[in-house]
């Protein structure tokens, strides 16, 4: 196996470990730090793929990923929890050991789903598609097992990271104009969600989404 392929597999393994760490994390600040590390590893993976395949547009993609997902979005999230005075732990609907067991099952399913594609693919990153699908499913699991709004938003952003990694794994990334459009949408969406957090906090003095269900019933 080429050295570049080994590095790519190493980055993929790190991303999977970070996904599991986010799934099991109970502290909101640590969850934001893990999200930032996930963005940094994604950027490093894009650089390695660009270097090994000659896809120069991936260097710009890596720079955009590093700036947005490893610096800007974590900084916005960190400022939000400070402004909202959030000091609570991450609350889950089911206990962490059960969540981790479900996560392991999702990883097995992901590799089985990716197997037909990886057998036909000819890219150097074909072996990482299973991990990319697992990242998406683990992020979705994190979203549906959290009760607070902020961890659910982080889960959504992590899911977008998984989709970006899947695109890099299958087709060496998306066209730059598409990536710029997605980055702008994510940034604007994050700003809108920040305003939404403040409105929910003012209305209910809490960011627990169970209050939204009470409002719907009324």
mmCIF file of C-alpha atoms in Angstrom:
data_model
loop_
_atom_site.group_PDB
_atom_site.id
_atom_site.type_symbol
_atom_site.label_atom_id
_atom_site.label_comp_id
_atom_site.label_asym_id
_atom_site.label_seq_id
_atom_site.Cartn_x
_atom_site.Cartn_y
_atom_site.Cartn_z
ATOM 1 C CA UNK A 1 0.000 0.000 0.000
ATOM 2 C CA UNK A 2 1.406 3.446 -0.929
ATOM 3 C CA UNK A 3 2.471 5.717 1.912
ATOM 4 C CA UNK A 4 -0.149 8.307 0.923
ATOM 5 C CA UNK A 5 -2.896 5.673 1.134
ATOM 6 C CA UNK A 6 -1.687 4.739 4.622
ATOM 7 C CA UNK A 7 -1.893 8.392 5.670
ATOM 8 C CA UNK A 8 -5.410 8.677 4.258
ATOM 9 C CA UNK A 9 -6.481 5.554 6.141
ATOM 10 C CA UNK A 10 -4.925 7.023 9.296
ATOM 11 C CA UNK A 11 -6.938 10.238 8.869
ATOM 12 C CA UNK A 12 -10.083 8.185 8.305
ATOM 13 C CA UNK A 13 -9.436 6.198 11.483
ATOM 14 C CA UNK A 14 -8.929 9.437 13.444
ATOM 15 C CA UNK A 15 -12.209 10.811 12.093
ATOM 16 C CA UNK A 16 -14.034 7.655 13.187
ATOM 17 C CA UNK A 17 -12.500 7.884 16.662
ATOM 18 C CA UNK A 18 -13.516 11.536 16.935
ATOM 19 C CA UNK A 19 -17.064 10.628 15.851
ATOM 20 C CA UNK A 20 -17.280 8.066 18.660
ATOM 21 C CA UNK A 21 -15.753 10.540 21.115
ATOM 22 C CA UNK A 22 -18.406 13.107 20.176
ATOM 23 C CA UNK A 23 -21.109 10.473 20.571
ATOM 24 C CA UNK A 24 -19.968 9.672 24.111
ATOM 25 C CA UNK A 25 -19.084 13.213 25.204
ATOM 26 C CA UNK A 26 -21.007 14.707 28.130
ATOM 27 C CA UNK A 27 -19.405 18.172 28.301
ATOM 28 C CA UNK A 28 -20.601 20.784 25.821
ATOM 29 C CA UNK A 29 -17.239 22.595 25.679
ATOM 30 C CA UNK A 30 -15.373 19.342 24.995
ATOM 31 C CA UNK A 31 -17.898 18.581 22.258
ATOM 32 C CA UNK A 32 -17.032 21.873 20.545
ATOM 33 C CA UNK A 33 -13.301 21.118 20.806
ATOM 34 C CA UNK A 34 -13.865 17.684 19.242
ATOM 35 C CA UNK A 35 -15.804 19.298 16.408
ATOM 36 C CA UNK A 36 -12.872 21.656 15.802
ATOM 37 C CA UNK A 37 -10.438 18.724 15.744
ATOM 38 C CA UNK A 38 -12.721 16.942 13.276
ATOM 39 C CA UNK A 39 -12.500 19.936 10.955
ATOM 40 C CA UNK A 40 -8.708 20.032 11.293
ATOM 41 C CA UNK A 41 -8.374 16.326 10.436
ATOM 42 C CA UNK A 42 -10.700 16.798 7.443
ATOM 43 C CA UNK A 43 -8.466 19.609 6.206
ATOM 44 C CA UNK A 44 -5.344 17.471 6.679
ATOM 45 C CA UNK A 45 -6.979 14.607 4.777
ATOM 46 C CA UNK A 46 -7.802 16.938 1.871
ATOM 47 C CA UNK A 47 -4.157 18.073 1.739
ATOM 48 C CA UNK A 48 -2.945 14.461 1.661
ATOM 49 C CA UNK A 49 -5.415 13.525 -1.097
ATOM 50 C CA UNK A 50 -4.392 16.619 -3.101
ATOM 51 C CA UNK A 51 -0.701 15.765 -2.710
ATOM 52 C CA UNK A 52 -1.137 12.108 -3.690
ATOM 53 C CA UNK A 53 -3.501 12.620 -6.648
ATOM 54 C CA UNK A 54 -2.504 16.005 -8.043
ATOM 55 C CA UNK A 55 -5.982 17.463 -7.488
ATOM 56 C CA UNK A 56 -4.837 21.030 -6.799
ATOM 57 C CA UNK A 57 -8.355 22.340 -6.084
ATOM 58 C CA UNK A 58 -8.330 20.248 -2.912
ATOM 59 C CA UNK A 59 -5.677 22.563 -1.439
ATOM 60 C CA UNK A 60 -8.194 25.413 -1.582
ATOM 61 C CA UNK A 61 -10.837 23.076 -0.211
ATOM 62 C CA UNK A 62 -8.541 22.181 2.690
ATOM 63 C CA UNK A 63 -7.900 25.857 3.452
ATOM 64 C CA UNK A 64 -11.643 26.581 3.397
ATOM 65 C CA UNK A 65 -12.341 23.589 5.634
ATOM 66 C CA UNK A 66 -9.660 24.597 8.117
ATOM 67 C CA UNK A 67 -10.880 28.194 8.303
ATOM 68 C CA UNK A 68 -14.592 27.428 8.532
ATOM 69 C CA UNK A 69 -14.875 24.111 10.373
ATOM 70 C CA UNK A 70 -11.813 24.189 12.602
ATOM 71 C CA UNK A 71 -11.756 27.904 13.499
ATOM 72 C CA UNK A 72 -14.811 30.017 12.617
ATOM 73 C CA UNK A 73 -17.696 27.664 13.482
ATOM 74 C CA UNK A 74 -16.123 26.422 16.758
ATOM 75 C CA UNK A 75 -15.438 30.058 17.703
ATOM 76 C CA UNK A 76 -19.081 30.990 17.015
ATOM 77 C CA UNK A 77 -20.299 28.025 19.070
ATOM 78 C CA UNK A 78 -17.916 28.899 21.896
ATOM 79 C CA UNK A 79 -19.129 32.511 21.912
ATOM 80 C CA UNK A 80 -22.728 31.318 21.927
ATOM 81 C CA UNK A 81 -22.365 29.146 25.013
ATOM 82 C CA UNK A 82 -20.578 32.013 26.791
ATOM 83 C CA UNK A 83 -23.251 34.576 25.854
ATOM 84 C CA UNK A 84 -26.027 32.144 26.757
ATOM 85 C CA UNK A 85 -24.220 31.225 29.996
ATOM 86 C CA UNK A 86 -24.469 27.525 29.218
ATOM 87 C CA UNK A 87 -22.677 25.412 31.808
ATOM 88 C CA UNK A 88 -24.671 22.205 31.723
ATOM 89 C CA UNK A 89 -23.585 18.755 30.681
ATOM 90 C CA UNK A 90 -24.896 17.169 27.494
ATOM 91 C CA UNK A 91 -28.135 15.348 28.293
ATOM 92 C CA UNK A 92 -28.945 12.174 26.373
ATOM 93 C CA UNK A 93 -32.231 10.375 25.807
ATOM 94 C CA UNK A 94 -30.559 6.979 26.269
ATOM 95 C CA UNK A 95 -27.484 6.109 28.323
ATOM 96 C CA UNK A 96 -23.995 6.348 26.834
ATOM 97 C CA UNK A 97 -23.125 2.587 26.820
ATOM 98 C CA UNK A 98 -26.298 1.791 24.872
ATOM 99 C CA UNK A 99 -25.587 4.664 22.477
ATOM 100 C CA UNK A 100 -22.071 3.347 21.852
ATOM 101 C CA UNK A 101 -23.396 -0.163 21.127
ATOM 102 C CA UNK A 102 -25.841 1.286 18.608
ATOM 103 C CA UNK A 103 -22.940 3.265 17.130
ATOM 104 C CA UNK A 104 -20.874 0.094 16.666
ATOM 105 C CA UNK A 105 -23.828 -1.534 14.899
ATOM 106 C CA UNK A 106 -24.097 1.496 12.594
ATOM 107 C CA UNK A 107 -20.398 1.209 11.709
ATOM 108 C CA UNK A 108 -20.886 -2.451 10.718
ATOM 109 C CA UNK A 109 -23.893 -1.477 8.591
ATOM 110 C CA UNK A 110 -21.901 1.357 6.988
ATOM 111 C CA UNK A 111 -19.057 -0.906 5.874
ATOM 112 C CA UNK A 112 -21.537 -3.394 4.437
ATOM 113 C CA UNK A 113 -23.275 -0.601 2.522
ATOM 114 C CA UNK A 114 -19.973 0.707 1.164
ATOM 115 C CA UNK A 115 -18.555 -2.685 0.183
ATOM 116 C CA UNK A 116 -20.133 -2.931 -3.325
ATOM 117 C CA UNK A 117 -18.937 0.592 -4.150
ATOM 118 C CA UNK A 118 -15.396 0.106 -2.853
ATOM 119 C CA UNK A 119 -15.002 -3.076 -4.902
ATOM 120 C CA UNK A 120 -15.781 -1.170 -8.101
ATOM 121 C CA UNK A 121 -14.020 2.111 -7.280
ATOM 122 C CA UNK A 122 -10.534 2.855 -8.523
ATOM 123 C CA UNK A 123 -9.667 5.859 -6.362
ATOM 124 C CA UNK A 124 -6.943 5.814 -3.751
ATOM 125 C CA UNK A 125 -9.536 6.789 -1.122
ATOM 126 C CA UNK A 126 -12.019 4.011 -1.893
ATOM 127 C CA UNK A 127 -11.325 2.233 1.410
ATOM 128 C CA UNK A 128 -12.566 5.209 3.432
ATOM 129 C CA UNK A 129 -16.125 5.319 2.086
ATOM 130 C CA UNK A 130 -17.380 3.014 4.830
ATOM 131 C CA UNK A 131 -15.968 5.343 7.484
ATOM 132 C CA UNK A 132 -17.535 8.351 5.738
ATOM 133 C CA UNK A 133 -20.975 6.716 5.843
ATOM 134 C CA UNK A 134 -20.364 5.750 9.481
ATOM 135 C CA UNK A 135 -19.556 9.391 10.309
ATOM 136 C CA UNK A 136 -22.877 10.502 8.830
ATOM 137 C CA UNK A 137 -24.864 7.850 10.710
ATOM 138 C CA UNK A 138 -23.046 8.453 14.013
ATOM 139 C CA UNK A 139 -23.661 12.194 13.710
ATOM 140 C CA UNK A 140 -27.339 11.550 13.026
ATOM 141 C CA UNK A 141 -27.443 9.279 16.078
ATOM 142 C CA UNK A 142 -25.891 12.062 18.149
ATOM 143 C CA UNK A 143 -28.587 14.449 16.948
ATOM 144 C CA UNK A 144 -31.523 12.226 17.869
ATOM 145 C CA UNK A 145 -30.145 11.192 21.265
ATOM 146 C CA UNK A 146 -29.489 14.729 22.578
ATOM 147 C CA UNK A 147 -32.117 16.812 24.364
ATOM 148 C CA UNK A 148 -30.488 20.242 24.110
ATOM 149 C CA UNK A 149 -30.417 22.421 21.009
ATOM 150 C CA UNK A 150 -26.673 23.164 20.876
ATOM 151 C CA UNK A 151 -25.482 19.496 20.810
ATOM 152 C CA UNK A 152 -28.060 18.790 18.120
ATOM 153 C CA UNK A 153 -26.673 21.619 15.988
ATOM 154 C CA UNK A 154 -23.146 20.273 16.482
ATOM 155 C CA UNK A 155 -24.417 16.864 15.387
ATOM 156 C CA UNK A 156 -25.865 18.434 12.241
ATOM 157 C CA UNK A 157 -22.557 20.162 11.462
ATOM 158 C CA UNK A 158 -20.673 16.899 12.087
ATOM 159 C CA UNK A 159 -23.044 15.177 9.655
ATOM 160 C CA UNK A 160 -22.103 17.748 7.020
ATOM 161 C CA UNK A 161 -18.445 16.912 7.733
ATOM 162 C CA UNK A 162 -19.240 13.263 7.080
ATOM 163 C CA UNK A 163 -20.861 14.120 3.751
ATOM 164 C CA UNK A 164 -17.819 16.198 2.787
ATOM 165 C CA UNK A 165 -15.521 13.290 3.659
ATOM 166 C CA UNK A 166 -17.733 10.951 1.607
ATOM 167 C CA UNK A 167 -17.395 13.268 -1.398
ATOM 168 C CA UNK A 168 -13.616 13.314 -0.971
ATOM 169 C CA UNK A 169 -13.566 9.519 -0.644
ATOM 170 C CA UNK A 170 -15.556 8.835 -3.810
ATOM 171 C CA UNK A 171 -14.785 11.617 -6.285
ATOM 172 C CA UNK A 172 -11.830 13.549 -4.794
ATOM 173 C CA UNK A 173 -14.131 16.301 -3.573
ATOM 174 C CA UNK A 174 -16.760 18.590 -5.079
ATOM 175 C CA UNK A 175 -16.248 21.497 -7.517
ATOM 176 C CA UNK A 176 -14.983 24.596 -5.713
ATOM 177 C CA UNK A 177 -18.083 26.651 -6.540
ATOM 178 C CA UNK A 178 -20.235 23.989 -4.858
ATOM 179 C CA UNK A 179 -18.008 23.904 -1.787
ATOM 180 C CA UNK A 180 -18.099 27.711 -1.511
ATOM 181 C CA UNK A 181 -21.881 27.654 -1.754
ATOM 182 C CA UNK A 182 -22.180 24.989 0.931
ATOM 183 C CA UNK A 183 -19.722 26.833 3.185
ATOM 184 C CA UNK A 184 -21.740 30.040 2.847
ATOM 185 C CA UNK A 185 -24.989 28.193 3.567
ATOM 186 C CA UNK A 186 -23.504 26.548 6.670
ATOM 187 C CA UNK A 187 -22.120 29.851 7.964
ATOM 188 C CA UNK A 188 -25.373 31.753 7.415
ATOM 189 C CA UNK A 189 -27.342 28.871 8.905
ATOM 190 C CA UNK A 190 -25.112 28.927 11.994
ATOM 191 C CA UNK A 191 -25.722 32.646 12.461
ATOM 192 C CA UNK A 192 -29.483 32.158 12.122
ATOM 193 C CA UNK A 193 -29.387 29.296 14.636
ATOM 194 C CA UNK A 194 -27.490 31.562 17.035
ATOM 195 C CA UNK A 195 -30.349 34.057 16.874
ATOM 196 C CA UNK A 196 -32.803 31.182 17.330
ATOM 197 C CA UNK A 197 -30.946 30.059 20.472
ATOM 198 C CA UNK A 198 -31.315 33.507 22.017
ATOM 199 C CA UNK A 199 -35.035 33.625 21.180
ATOM 200 C CA UNK A 200 -35.634 30.186 22.709
ATOM 201 C CA UNK A 201 -33.633 31.128 25.794
ATOM 202 C CA UNK A 202 -35.636 34.322 26.280
ATOM 203 C CA UNK A 203 -38.960 32.505 25.827
ATOM 204 C CA UNK A 204 -38.304 29.441 27.995
ATOM 205 C CA UNK A 205 -35.168 30.300 30.012
ATOM 206 C CA UNK A 206 -33.774 26.989 28.730
ATOM 207 C CA UNK A 207 -32.529 25.377 25.530
ATOM 208 C CA UNK A 208 -34.214 22.043 26.226
ATOM 209 C CA UNK A 209 -36.280 21.189 23.146
ATOM 210 C CA UNK A 210 -39.014 19.545 25.234
ATOM 211 C CA UNK A 211 -40.367 23.075 25.778
ATOM 212 C CA UNK A 212 -40.991 23.329 22.041
ATOM 213 C CA UNK A 213 -43.218 20.246 22.295
ATOM 214 C CA UNK A 214 -45.230 21.905 25.084
ATOM 215 C CA UNK A 215 -45.647 24.994 22.922
ATOM 216 C CA UNK A 216 -46.920 22.857 20.046
ATOM 217 C CA UNK A 217 -49.455 21.149 22.313
ATOM 218 C CA UNK A 218 -50.773 24.508 23.507
#
